[in-house]
Amino acid sequence: MKILVSKLTLLSLLCCLLVLSCNSKSESSNTKSPSEKPNILWIIAEDLSPFMGCYGDSINKGHTPVIDKLASDGVLFTRAYATAPVCSASRSAFISGIMQTTTGTHNHRSNRFTDGEVVPEELRISFPEGVKTIPELMKEAGYFTFNSGKDDYNFHYDRRALYDVGTKEDYKAGMNGWQGNHAIDYMSVTNYVWSSRPDKNQPWFGQVQIMGGKKDAKYVREGEELADNDVPIPPYFPNIPSQRHAWTEHYNANRGSDVTVEHILAQLEADGELENTIIFFFSDHGSPTSLRHKQFCYEGGMLVPLMVKGNHLALKSGSVRNELVSLLDVSASTLALGGVRLPEYLDGQDLFSKAYKAPTYVVGARDRCDYTIDRIRTVVSEDYRYIRNFFPERPMLQAGYRDNKPIVKDLKKAHKEGKLTSYQEEHWFGVRPTEELYDLKADPHQINNLAENPKFTKILKAHRDYLDNWISETDDKGQYPEDAAQLKATYDLWKDRPRFRDAKINPEYDQFKSNK
């Protein structure tokens, strides 16, 4: 009898195991194995503010359907911020996971070579020993890595150490690193991406760069292009044709970027890669077509789209998260989703960790951009944005790379003709306040500076103290003068261009003028 019971028990156990095995096989055909690493794709749009339906934009509602669906199928972040309102500083931060002011990569295009000339060794910016970029860490974890377009990092590196594949042009500089400065046309997205890996079973991490706010307006779907009078212009811009066109162009760029994202997703699906790919869609900073956004620390320069979608338990479809987020969190979250142990030096958090704690403040920074020397720091909280101008005597419209563009020339013309409002006159051509404080809910255009309003003294002090402590604790490299050799290299790069030669440039360059 005991033998019979034992046999029946064994038979029952075998049947249970068989059922479990069948169920497991059935489930594995629909979902990935827990041990299988997901592919991770960064779709990075250049210079794109979130003028999209999923962000509640009334003008583009219904005109960014692909991006909106990406958001609704995944996790949408409504308060994501770049670390800098300019590409190379921002990209240097999120590719390393460390704030650019900590690594000394805060000055735009500060580790550059042109025409095949290598940056002199004394000007090279290198990370401390043991600090590795996100692609390098992913490669060590077994990932195939690629970047279909722009790097634009302000540090010295070997591109082949970061990426397994790239265009032939990417490798001309070989071991000296490649400072790519171009996103690709979306029609070329099938080249040098996931399909380039020799082993199709290997997980991959890659970046596809799209032109976003710079050029994607040309891809607007037929019949959907906005005319310049279709979009109201913000009160900090004069209502003149060039400003209306620039502002409208960015709304069209959002519509065109929707087309580029649609192409990328279709290619992923056609290649059988979509199901097991986690997609991060974000931008390096805000709009380039409108002054006061790119290169400045108002919401227009710092606020960026961010959404994450994928077949992963942490990425609950339809989630909307309103806490403050930094693009440094994208770096940490990518590593975590890829199963990589997070280095202690990272400044961001894994957004999907149970240990995640939403920050009270997020810091942003602007330093030298091209030849324009400035230093601005900003702290954003749930309701307020604080800005500190370290060179208040230098006007918003000091000499810069956009001086030959109609938006600048026409703004200066309106200034000379006395056609600006009193606010526009003071904002663009007057002495900047040392401190600015804005109530983001009551004043979304950030026009009413509350820094001198006694009712907001406590709030001002809280933001000011946080920034002071942050500068000290992180040893913000922007507090130190830029190396003279680097400034001379910048001067030499621009000195023969008319817009630089004829401009009233910063006095830091005077020492090189006298040596001519």
Short mmCIF file of C-alpha atoms in Angstrom, two decimals:
data_model
loop_
_atom_site.label_atom_id
_atom_site.label_comp_id
_atom_site.label_asym_id
_atom_site.label_seq_id
_atom_site.Cartn_x
_atom_site.Cartn_y
_atom_site.Cartn_z
CA MET A 1 0.00 0.00 0.00
CA LYS A 2 2.79 2.42 0.92
CA ILE A 3 4.53 1.67 -2.37
CA LEU A 4 1.28 2.31 -4.28
CA VAL A 5 0.73 5.68 -2.54
CA SER A 6 4.30 6.67 -3.24
CA LYS A 7 3.86 5.84 -6.91
CA LEU A 8 0.61 7.83 -7.07
CA THR A 9 2.27 10.76 -5.34
CA LEU A 10 5.19 10.64 -7.76
CA LEU A 11 2.78 10.44 -10.70
CA SER A 12 0.83 13.46 -9.45
CA LEU A 13 4.05 15.40 -9.01
CA LEU A 14 5.16 14.58 -12.54
CA CYS A 15 1.77 15.70 -13.92
CA CYS A 16 2.03 18.99 -12.05
CA LEU A 17 5.51 19.59 -13.39
CA LEU A 18 4.30 18.82 -16.91
CA VAL A 19 1.43 21.32 -16.60
CA LEU A 20 3.77 23.98 -15.23
CA SER A 21 6.20 23.32 -18.06
CA CYS A 22 3.47 23.69 -20.67
CA ASN A 23 2.20 26.89 -19.06
CA SER A 24 5.73 28.23 -18.94
CA LYS A 25 6.26 27.53 -22.62
CA SER A 26 2.93 29.14 -23.46
CA GLU A 27 3.79 32.29 -21.50
CA SER A 28 7.28 32.52 -22.96
CA SER A 29 5.85 32.86 -26.43
CA ASN A 30 4.06 36.05 -25.37
CA THR A 31 6.44 37.56 -22.86
CA LYS A 32 10.18 37.66 -22.52
CA SER A 33 11.99 35.45 -20.08
CA PRO A 34 12.91 37.18 -16.80
CA SER A 35 16.55 36.36 -17.50
CA GLU A 36 16.47 37.86 -21.00
CA LYS A 37 17.95 41.35 -21.18
CA PRO A 38 15.82 43.96 -22.91
CA ASN A 39 17.09 46.07 -25.75
CA ILE A 40 17.19 49.76 -24.83
CA LEU A 41 16.83 52.58 -27.35
CA TRP A 42 17.29 56.29 -26.77
CA ILE A 43 15.46 58.34 -29.38
CA ILE A 44 17.03 61.75 -28.81
CA ALA A 45 15.43 64.72 -30.54
CA GLU A 46 17.62 67.76 -30.94
CA ASP A 47 16.35 71.00 -29.42
CA LEU A 48 12.72 69.98 -28.92
CA SER A 49 10.29 71.53 -26.45
CA PRO A 50 7.25 69.39 -25.52
CA PHE A 51 4.62 71.09 -27.69
CA MET A 52 2.73 67.81 -28.07
CA GLY A 53 -0.76 66.51 -27.53
CA CYS A 54 0.33 64.22 -24.69
CA TYR A 55 1.57 67.29 -22.82
CA GLY A 56 -1.77 69.02 -23.16
CA ASP A 57 -0.74 71.35 -25.96
CA SER A 58 -3.98 72.58 -27.53
CA ILE A 59 -2.42 73.60 -30.85
CA ASN A 60 -0.76 70.26 -31.54
CA LYS A 61 -3.47 68.12 -30.00
CA GLY A 62 -4.20 65.35 -32.49
CA HIS A 63 -1.16 66.25 -34.60
CA THR A 64 1.47 64.24 -32.70
CA PRO A 65 -0.39 60.90 -32.63
CA VAL A 66 2.63 58.58 -32.68
CA ILE A 67 4.43 60.32 -29.84
CA ASP A 68 1.15 60.59 -27.93
CA LYS A 69 0.59 56.84 -28.27
CA LEU A 70 4.17 56.15 -27.20
CA ALA A 71 3.39 58.13 -24.07
CA SER A 72 0.02 56.47 -23.41
CA ASP A 73 1.52 53.00 -23.90
CA GLY A 74 4.29 53.74 -21.43
CA VAL A 75 5.28 56.21 -18.71
CA LEU A 76 4.98 59.95 -19.39
CA PHE A 77 7.06 62.40 -17.34
CA THR A 78 5.58 65.90 -17.29
CA ARG A 79 8.42 67.67 -15.44
CA ALA A 80 11.63 66.40 -17.04
CA TYR A 81 14.54 68.82 -17.22
CA ALA A 82 17.83 68.99 -19.09
CA THR A 83 20.94 69.78 -17.07
CA ALA A 84 21.89 72.51 -19.56
CA PRO A 85 20.04 74.47 -22.25
CA VAL A 86 22.69 73.67 -24.87
CA CYS A 87 23.55 70.38 -26.55
CA SER A 88 27.17 69.50 -25.77
CA ALA A 89 26.95 70.27 -22.06
CA SER A 90 23.63 68.44 -21.73
CA ARG A 91 24.87 65.43 -23.71
CA SER A 92 28.11 65.27 -21.73
CA ALA A 93 25.98 64.96 -18.61
CA PHE A 94 23.49 62.29 -19.64
CA ILE A 95 26.06 60.12 -21.43
CA SER A 96 28.11 60.00 -18.22
CA GLY A 97 25.33 60.25 -15.65
CA ILE A 98 27.22 63.08 -13.96
CA MET A 99 26.39 66.80 -13.92
CA GLN A 100 28.55 68.60 -16.47
CA THR A 101 29.66 71.21 -13.94
CA THR A 102 31.17 68.43 -11.83
CA THR A 103 33.24 66.89 -14.64
CA GLY A 104 34.35 70.22 -16.14
CA THR A 105 32.39 69.64 -19.36
CA HIS A 106 30.11 72.64 -18.81
CA ASN A 107 31.49 74.97 -21.49
CA HIS A 108 29.91 74.37 -24.91
CA ARG A 109 32.28 72.75 -27.41
CA SER A 110 35.18 72.83 -24.98
CA ASN A 111 36.96 69.69 -26.13
CA ARG A 112 36.88 69.95 -29.84
CA PHE A 113 38.92 69.39 -32.92
CA THR A 114 38.20 70.54 -36.46
CA ASP A 115 39.35 69.41 -39.87
CA GLY A 116 41.00 66.34 -38.41
CA GLU A 117 43.17 68.27 -35.99
CA VAL A 118 43.40 66.64 -32.59
CA VAL A 119 42.78 68.71 -29.48
CA PRO A 120 46.17 69.51 -27.90
CA GLU A 121 46.79 67.30 -24.92
CA GLU A 122 46.79 70.23 -22.50
CA LEU A 123 43.21 71.09 -23.54
CA ARG A 124 41.76 67.61 -23.31
CA ILE A 125 39.09 67.03 -20.71
CA SER A 126 39.13 63.49 -19.36
CA PHE A 127 37.05 61.82 -16.70
CA PRO A 128 38.70 60.59 -13.48
CA GLU A 129 39.92 57.02 -13.46
CA GLY A 130 37.08 54.59 -12.93
CA VAL A 131 34.41 56.82 -14.44
CA LYS A 132 32.87 55.29 -17.55
CA THR A 133 30.16 56.40 -19.90
CA ILE A 134 26.76 54.72 -20.06
CA PRO A 135 27.56 52.93 -23.37
CA GLU A 136 30.82 51.59 -21.95
CA LEU A 137 29.04 50.20 -18.90
CA MET A 138 26.37 48.64 -21.12
CA LYS A 139 29.05 47.04 -23.30
CA GLU A 140 30.65 45.52 -20.21
CA ALA A 141 27.23 44.06 -19.35
CA GLY A 142 27.10 42.26 -22.70
CA TYR A 143 25.26 44.82 -24.80
CA PHE A 144 25.95 45.69 -28.42
CA THR A 145 26.06 49.50 -28.59
CA PHE A 146 25.57 52.03 -31.38
CA ASN A 147 24.96 55.70 -32.02
CA SER A 148 23.40 56.55 -35.36
CA GLY A 149 24.40 60.19 -35.27
CA LYS A 150 25.41 62.91 -32.87
CA ASP A 151 27.83 62.59 -29.97
CA ASP A 152 28.86 66.20 -29.21
CA TYR A 153 30.54 65.40 -25.91
CA ASN A 154 32.85 67.89 -24.19
CA PHE A 155 35.43 65.33 -23.13
CA HIS A 156 38.19 63.31 -24.76
CA TYR A 157 37.21 59.76 -25.69
CA ASP A 158 37.62 56.94 -28.14
CA ARG A 159 34.31 56.52 -29.91
CA ARG A 160 35.06 52.85 -30.49
CA ALA A 161 35.20 52.32 -26.73
CA LEU A 162 31.62 53.59 -26.50
CA TYR A 163 30.01 52.20 -29.64
CA ASP A 164 30.40 48.97 -31.56
CA VAL A 165 29.24 50.49 -34.83
CA GLY A 166 28.89 53.81 -36.59
CA THR A 167 29.24 55.44 -39.98
CA LYS A 168 32.62 55.40 -41.72
CA GLU A 169 32.96 59.11 -41.06
CA ASP A 170 32.67 58.43 -37.34
CA TYR A 171 35.97 56.63 -37.27
CA LYS A 172 38.18 59.00 -39.23
CA ALA A 173 39.60 60.31 -35.98
CA GLY A 174 40.22 56.82 -34.64
CA MET A 175 41.63 56.69 -31.14
CA ASN A 176 41.38 60.45 -30.74
CA GLY A 177 37.62 60.38 -30.42
CA TRP A 178 34.96 61.69 -32.74
CA GLN A 179 33.04 64.83 -31.92
CA GLY A 180 29.97 64.25 -34.05
CA ASN A 181 27.75 67.29 -34.41
CA HIS A 182 24.97 66.07 -36.66
CA ALA A 183 21.76 64.16 -36.18
CA ILE A 184 20.71 61.99 -39.09
CA ASP A 185 17.92 62.37 -41.56
CA TYR A 186 15.24 59.98 -40.35
CA MET A 187 15.18 58.15 -43.69
CA SER A 188 18.67 56.82 -42.89
CA VAL A 189 17.71 55.20 -39.61
CA THR A 190 18.10 51.70 -41.04
CA ASN A 191 21.88 52.18 -41.22
CA TYR A 192 24.30 51.56 -38.36
CA VAL A 193 21.71 50.57 -35.80
CA TRP A 194 20.48 47.34 -34.16
CA SER A 195 20.57 45.47 -37.47
CA SER A 196 24.36 45.91 -37.61
CA ARG A 197 25.11 43.53 -34.76
CA PRO A 198 26.61 40.19 -35.92
CA ASP A 199 24.78 38.15 -33.28
CA LYS A 200 21.05 38.83 -33.56
CA ASN A 201 20.50 37.28 -30.13
CA GLN A 202 22.73 39.83 -28.42
CA PRO A 203 20.87 42.57 -26.53
CA TRP A 204 21.59 46.09 -27.72
CA PHE A 205 21.68 49.62 -26.38
CA GLY A 206 21.66 52.42 -28.88
CA GLN A 207 20.96 56.03 -29.67
CA VAL A 208 19.04 57.28 -32.69
CA GLN A 209 19.32 61.02 -33.06
CA ILE A 210 16.61 62.93 -34.90
CA MET A 211 16.75 66.56 -35.95
CA GLY A 212 13.80 67.60 -33.80
CA GLY A 213 13.51 71.35 -33.36
CA LYS A 214 16.27 72.08 -35.82
CA LYS A 215 14.92 70.63 -39.05
CA ASP A 216 12.06 68.19 -38.50
CA ALA A 217 9.49 70.84 -39.43
CA LYS A 218 10.07 69.83 -43.05
CA TYR A 219 8.49 66.43 -42.35
CA VAL A 220 5.06 67.71 -41.31
CA ARG A 221 2.35 65.52 -42.77
CA GLU A 222 0.60 66.87 -45.84
CA GLY A 223 -2.09 69.37 -44.98
CA GLU A 224 -0.99 69.78 -41.36
CA GLU A 225 1.59 72.57 -41.60
CA LEU A 226 0.78 75.55 -39.40
CA ALA A 227 0.89 79.07 -40.83
CA ASP A 228 2.70 81.82 -38.93
CA ASN A 229 -0.54 83.45 -37.80
CA ASP A 230 -1.95 80.18 -36.43
CA VAL A 231 0.09 80.27 -33.22
CA PRO A 232 -0.10 83.02 -30.56
CA ILE A 233 3.30 84.45 -29.71
CA PRO A 234 4.50 84.72 -26.07
CA PRO A 235 4.63 88.23 -24.57
CA TYR A 236 8.40 88.22 -24.21
CA PHE A 237 8.74 88.30 -28.02
CA PRO A 238 7.74 91.28 -30.18
CA ASN A 239 4.88 90.48 -32.54
CA ILE A 240 6.91 90.77 -35.74
CA PRO A 241 7.05 88.36 -38.73
CA SER A 242 10.41 86.73 -37.97
CA GLN A 243 9.45 86.00 -34.36
CA ARG A 244 6.05 84.63 -35.36
CA HIS A 245 7.68 82.39 -37.97
CA ALA A 246 10.33 81.09 -35.55
CA TRP A 247 7.74 80.35 -32.90
CA THR A 248 5.41 78.60 -35.34
CA GLU A 249 8.32 76.65 -36.82
CA HIS A 250 8.81 74.90 -33.52
CA TYR A 251 5.21 73.76 -33.38
CA ASN A 252 5.69 72.39 -36.88
CA ALA A 253 8.92 70.74 -35.75
CA ASN A 254 6.95 68.80 -33.13
CA ARG A 255 4.56 67.61 -35.83
CA GLY A 256 7.47 66.65 -38.06
CA SER A 257 9.25 64.84 -35.24
CA ASP A 258 6.15 62.72 -34.87
CA VAL A 259 6.76 61.49 -38.41
CA THR A 260 10.40 60.66 -37.68
CA VAL A 261 9.46 58.70 -34.56
CA GLU A 262 6.81 56.84 -36.56
CA HIS A 263 9.49 55.75 -39.04
CA ILE A 264 11.80 54.52 -36.29
CA LEU A 265 9.07 52.51 -34.56
CA ALA A 266 7.98 51.00 -37.88
CA GLN A 267 11.57 49.91 -38.56
CA LEU A 268 11.85 48.35 -35.11
CA GLU A 269 8.66 46.40 -35.73
CA ALA A 270 9.68 45.33 -39.24
CA ASP A 271 12.96 44.01 -37.85
CA GLY A 272 11.21 42.10 -35.06
CA GLU A 273 12.89 44.23 -32.40
CA LEU A 274 9.98 46.23 -31.01
CA GLU A 275 8.59 43.64 -28.57
CA ASN A 276 11.76 43.37 -26.50
CA THR A 277 12.89 47.00 -26.71
CA ILE A 278 12.53 49.65 -24.02
CA ILE A 279 12.28 53.07 -25.66
CA PHE A 280 13.29 56.35 -24.05
CA PHE A 281 12.17 59.39 -26.03
CA PHE A 282 13.58 62.74 -24.91
CA SER A 283 15.40 65.86 -26.07
CA ASP A 284 18.73 67.38 -25.08
CA HIS A 285 17.14 70.80 -24.36
CA GLY A 286 14.42 73.16 -25.52
CA SER A 287 13.60 75.07 -28.70
CA PRO A 288 16.42 76.56 -30.82
CA THR A 289 14.22 78.67 -33.09
CA SER A 290 13.13 81.10 -30.40
CA LEU A 291 15.40 83.33 -28.37
CA ARG A 292 15.27 82.92 -24.58
CA HIS A 293 14.81 79.16 -24.87
CA LYS A 294 17.98 77.45 -26.11
CA GLN A 295 21.01 78.67 -24.14
CA PHE A 296 18.89 80.19 -21.38
CA CYS A 297 17.61 78.77 -18.11
CA TYR A 298 13.91 79.53 -18.31
CA GLU A 299 11.40 76.70 -18.72
CA GLY A 300 11.64 77.01 -22.51
CA GLY A 301 15.31 76.02 -22.46
CA MET A 302 15.22 73.44 -19.68
CA LEU A 303 11.88 71.58 -19.91
CA VAL A 304 12.03 68.60 -22.28
CA PRO A 305 9.76 65.72 -23.29
CA LEU A 306 10.46 62.38 -21.65
CA MET A 307 8.56 59.12 -21.99
CA VAL A 308 9.58 55.50 -21.51
CA LYS A 309 7.79 52.54 -23.05
CA GLY A 310 8.59 48.84 -23.05
CA ASN A 311 7.58 45.31 -22.13
CA HIS A 312 8.73 45.56 -18.55
CA LEU A 313 6.88 45.27 -15.25
CA ALA A 314 8.19 48.65 -14.10
CA LEU A 315 6.77 50.42 -17.16
CA LYS A 316 3.07 50.44 -16.46
CA SER A 317 1.09 51.51 -19.50
CA GLY A 318 -0.76 54.80 -19.11
CA SER A 319 1.34 56.04 -16.18
CA VAL A 320 1.79 59.79 -15.80
CA ARG A 321 4.41 61.04 -13.37
CA ASN A 322 4.51 64.68 -12.33
CA GLU A 323 7.53 64.75 -10.03
CA LEU A 324 10.69 66.67 -10.93
CA VAL A 325 13.03 64.60 -13.09
CA SER A 326 16.50 65.23 -14.50
CA LEU A 327 17.94 63.70 -17.66
CA LEU A 328 20.60 62.32 -15.31
CA ASP A 329 17.84 59.97 -14.15
CA VAL A 330 17.62 58.61 -17.71
CA SER A 331 21.26 57.54 -17.40
CA ALA A 332 20.73 55.71 -14.11
CA SER A 333 17.43 54.15 -15.20
CA THR A 334 18.96 52.82 -18.41
CA LEU A 335 21.70 51.02 -16.51
CA ALA A 336 19.22 49.60 -14.02
CA LEU A 337 16.85 48.32 -16.71
CA GLY A 338 19.85 46.72 -18.41
CA GLY A 339 20.80 44.90 -15.23
CA VAL A 340 23.92 46.98 -14.63
CA ARG A 341 24.96 47.79 -11.09
CA LEU A 342 24.79 51.56 -10.64
CA PRO A 343 28.16 53.23 -9.99
CA GLU A 344 28.25 55.37 -6.86
CA TYR A 345 29.37 58.44 -8.81
CA LEU A 346 26.07 58.78 -10.69
CA ASP A 347 24.10 61.94 -9.95
CA GLY A 348 20.76 60.54 -11.10
CA GLN A 349 18.38 57.91 -9.74
CA ASP A 350 16.69 54.85 -11.16
CA LEU A 351 13.22 56.24 -11.81
CA PHE A 352 11.66 52.78 -11.52
CA SER A 353 13.35 51.62 -8.33
CA LYS A 354 11.32 51.03 -5.18
CA ALA A 355 13.96 53.13 -3.43
CA TYR A 356 13.38 56.10 -5.76
CA LYS A 357 12.75 59.37 -3.93
CA ALA A 358 11.44 62.37 -5.82
CA PRO A 359 13.72 65.40 -5.39
CA THR A 360 12.56 68.75 -4.05
CA TYR A 361 14.84 70.68 -6.42
CA VAL A 362 16.54 70.12 -9.78
CA VAL A 363 19.54 72.23 -10.82
CA GLY A 364 20.43 73.45 -14.31
CA ALA A 365 23.44 75.37 -15.62
CA ARG A 366 24.51 77.45 -18.58
CA ASP A 367 28.12 78.48 -19.20
CA ARG A 368 30.11 79.58 -22.26
CA CYS A 369 28.22 78.83 -25.47
CA ASP A 370 30.42 79.01 -28.56
CA TYR A 371 32.26 82.31 -27.97
CA THR A 372 29.60 83.90 -25.72
CA ILE A 373 30.78 83.85 -22.13
CA ASP A 374 28.07 83.72 -19.51
CA ARG A 375 27.28 81.86 -16.31
CA ILE A 376 23.72 81.16 -15.22
CA ARG A 377 22.49 78.72 -12.60
CA THR A 378 18.89 77.72 -12.00
CA VAL A 379 16.91 75.73 -9.45
CA VAL A 380 13.40 74.50 -10.22
CA SER A 381 10.99 73.28 -7.55
CA GLU A 382 7.38 72.15 -7.70
CA ASP A 383 6.01 75.68 -8.07
CA TYR A 384 8.95 77.98 -8.67
CA ARG A 385 11.97 78.59 -10.87
CA TYR A 386 14.95 80.43 -9.42
CA ILE A 387 17.66 81.86 -11.71
CA ARG A 388 20.97 83.46 -10.78
CA ASN A 389 22.85 85.55 -13.32
CA PHE A 390 26.56 85.80 -12.54
CA PHE A 391 27.13 88.35 -15.33
CA PRO A 392 24.06 90.60 -14.98
CA GLU A 393 25.80 93.48 -16.74
CA ARG A 394 25.93 91.41 -19.93
CA PRO A 395 22.53 91.73 -21.62
CA MET A 396 20.43 88.80 -22.74
CA LEU A 397 21.19 89.84 -26.30
CA GLN A 398 24.96 90.01 -25.99
CA ALA A 399 26.91 88.87 -29.06
CA GLY A 400 26.12 85.26 -29.97
CA TYR A 401 25.99 82.71 -32.75
CA ARG A 402 22.46 83.68 -33.82
CA ASP A 403 23.31 87.33 -34.51
CA ASN A 404 22.82 86.98 -38.27
CA LYS A 405 19.43 85.32 -37.94
CA PRO A 406 16.28 87.37 -38.61
CA ILE A 407 14.99 86.82 -35.07
CA VAL A 408 18.00 88.73 -33.69
CA LYS A 409 18.40 91.31 -36.43
CA ASP A 410 14.71 92.21 -36.37
CA LEU A 411 14.63 92.33 -32.57
CA LYS A 412 17.53 94.81 -32.61
CA LYS A 413 15.76 96.81 -35.32
CA ALA A 414 12.57 96.98 -33.24
CA HIS A 415 14.70 98.10 -30.29
CA LYS A 416 16.23 100.97 -32.30
CA GLU A 417 12.83 102.01 -33.61
CA GLY A 418 11.28 102.02 -30.12
CA LYS A 419 8.72 99.34 -31.00
CA LEU A 420 9.31 97.04 -28.03
CA THR A 421 7.15 96.92 -24.92
CA SER A 422 8.75 98.20 -21.73
CA TYR A 423 9.21 94.63 -20.54
CA GLN A 424 10.79 93.48 -23.82
CA GLU A 425 13.10 96.49 -23.85
CA GLU A 426 14.35 95.85 -20.34
CA HIS A 427 14.47 92.07 -20.69
CA TRP A 428 16.49 91.93 -23.91
CA PHE A 429 18.64 95.06 -23.70
CA GLY A 430 18.74 96.09 -20.04
CA VAL A 431 20.84 94.99 -17.10
CA ARG A 432 19.72 91.56 -15.97
CA PRO A 433 18.70 91.04 -12.35
CA THR A 434 21.17 89.05 -10.29
CA GLU A 435 18.33 86.88 -9.05
CA GLU A 436 15.03 85.89 -10.65
CA LEU A 437 12.16 84.00 -9.07
CA TYR A 438 8.99 82.96 -10.90
CA ASP A 439 5.74 81.34 -9.86
CA LEU A 440 5.39 78.76 -12.63
CA LYS A 441 1.68 78.19 -12.14
CA ALA A 442 0.59 81.82 -11.85
CA ASP A 443 3.15 83.09 -14.37
CA PRO A 444 3.98 80.34 -16.93
CA HIS A 445 5.78 82.82 -19.23
CA GLN A 446 8.08 83.81 -16.33
CA ILE A 447 7.72 87.55 -16.70
CA ASN A 448 6.89 88.73 -13.16
CA ASN A 449 10.15 88.51 -11.20
CA LEU A 450 9.32 87.93 -7.53
CA ALA A 451 12.91 88.10 -6.26
CA GLU A 452 12.43 91.53 -4.69
CA ASN A 453 8.88 90.90 -3.49
CA PRO A 454 8.98 90.68 0.34
CA LYS A 455 6.11 88.19 0.30
CA PHE A 456 8.42 85.64 -1.33
CA THR A 457 11.55 86.22 0.79
CA LYS A 458 11.33 82.81 2.46
CA ILE A 459 10.87 80.98 -0.86
CA LEU A 460 13.69 82.96 -2.46
CA LYS A 461 16.04 82.14 0.40
CA ALA A 462 15.23 78.42 0.25
CA HIS A 463 16.16 78.26 -3.45
CA ARG A 464 19.19 80.50 -2.99
CA ASP A 465 20.52 78.43 -0.09
CA TYR A 466 20.01 75.21 -1.99
CA LEU A 467 22.00 76.53 -4.94
CA ASP A 468 24.79 77.85 -2.72
CA ASN A 469 25.11 74.46 -1.01
CA TRP A 470 24.98 72.65 -4.35
CA ILE A 471 27.77 74.81 -5.80
CA SER A 472 29.94 74.11 -2.77
CA GLU A 473 29.16 70.39 -2.40
CA THR A 474 29.61 69.55 -6.09
CA ASP A 475 32.56 71.91 -6.57
CA ASP A 476 30.78 73.54 -9.52
CA LYS A 477 33.59 74.07 -12.03
CA GLY A 478 31.82 77.08 -13.50
CA GLN A 479 32.96 79.15 -10.52
CA TYR A 480 36.53 79.01 -11.83
CA PRO A 481 37.77 81.00 -14.87
CA GLU A 482 38.10 78.99 -18.04
CA ASP A 483 41.64 77.99 -18.96
CA ALA A 484 43.35 80.70 -21.02
CA ALA A 485 44.53 78.15 -23.57
CA GLN A 486 40.95 76.99 -24.12
CA LEU A 487 39.73 80.57 -24.48
CA LYS A 488 42.46 81.25 -27.03
CA ALA A 489 41.46 78.14 -28.96
CA THR A 490 37.88 79.44 -28.97
CA TYR A 491 39.05 82.88 -30.06
CA ASP A 492 41.17 81.43 -32.86
CA LEU A 493 38.24 79.33 -34.06
CA TRP A 494 35.96 82.36 -34.42
CA LYS A 495 38.24 85.38 -34.96
CA ASP A 496 38.08 85.41 -38.76
CA ARG A 497 34.32 85.13 -38.99
CA PRO A 498 32.62 88.50 -39.64
CA ARG A 499 29.90 88.03 -37.02
CA PHE A 500 32.59 87.54 -34.37
CA ARG A 501 35.07 90.08 -35.66
CA ASP A 502 32.49 92.85 -35.86
CA ALA A 503 30.71 92.06 -32.60
CA LYS A 504 31.26 93.53 -29.18
CA ILE A 505 32.66 90.34 -27.72
CA ASN A 506 33.42 89.54 -24.09
CA PRO A 507 36.45 91.25 -22.51
CA GLU A 508 38.04 87.90 -21.69
CA TYR A 509 39.21 87.80 -25.32
CA ASP A 510 40.97 91.18 -25.19
CA GLN A 511 44.27 89.55 -24.19
CA PHE A 512 44.38 87.73 -27.51
CA LYS A 513 43.52 90.80 -29.56
CA SER A 514 46.52 92.69 -28.22
CA ASN A 515 48.84 89.82 -29.21
CA LYS A 516 47.86 89.94 -32.89
#
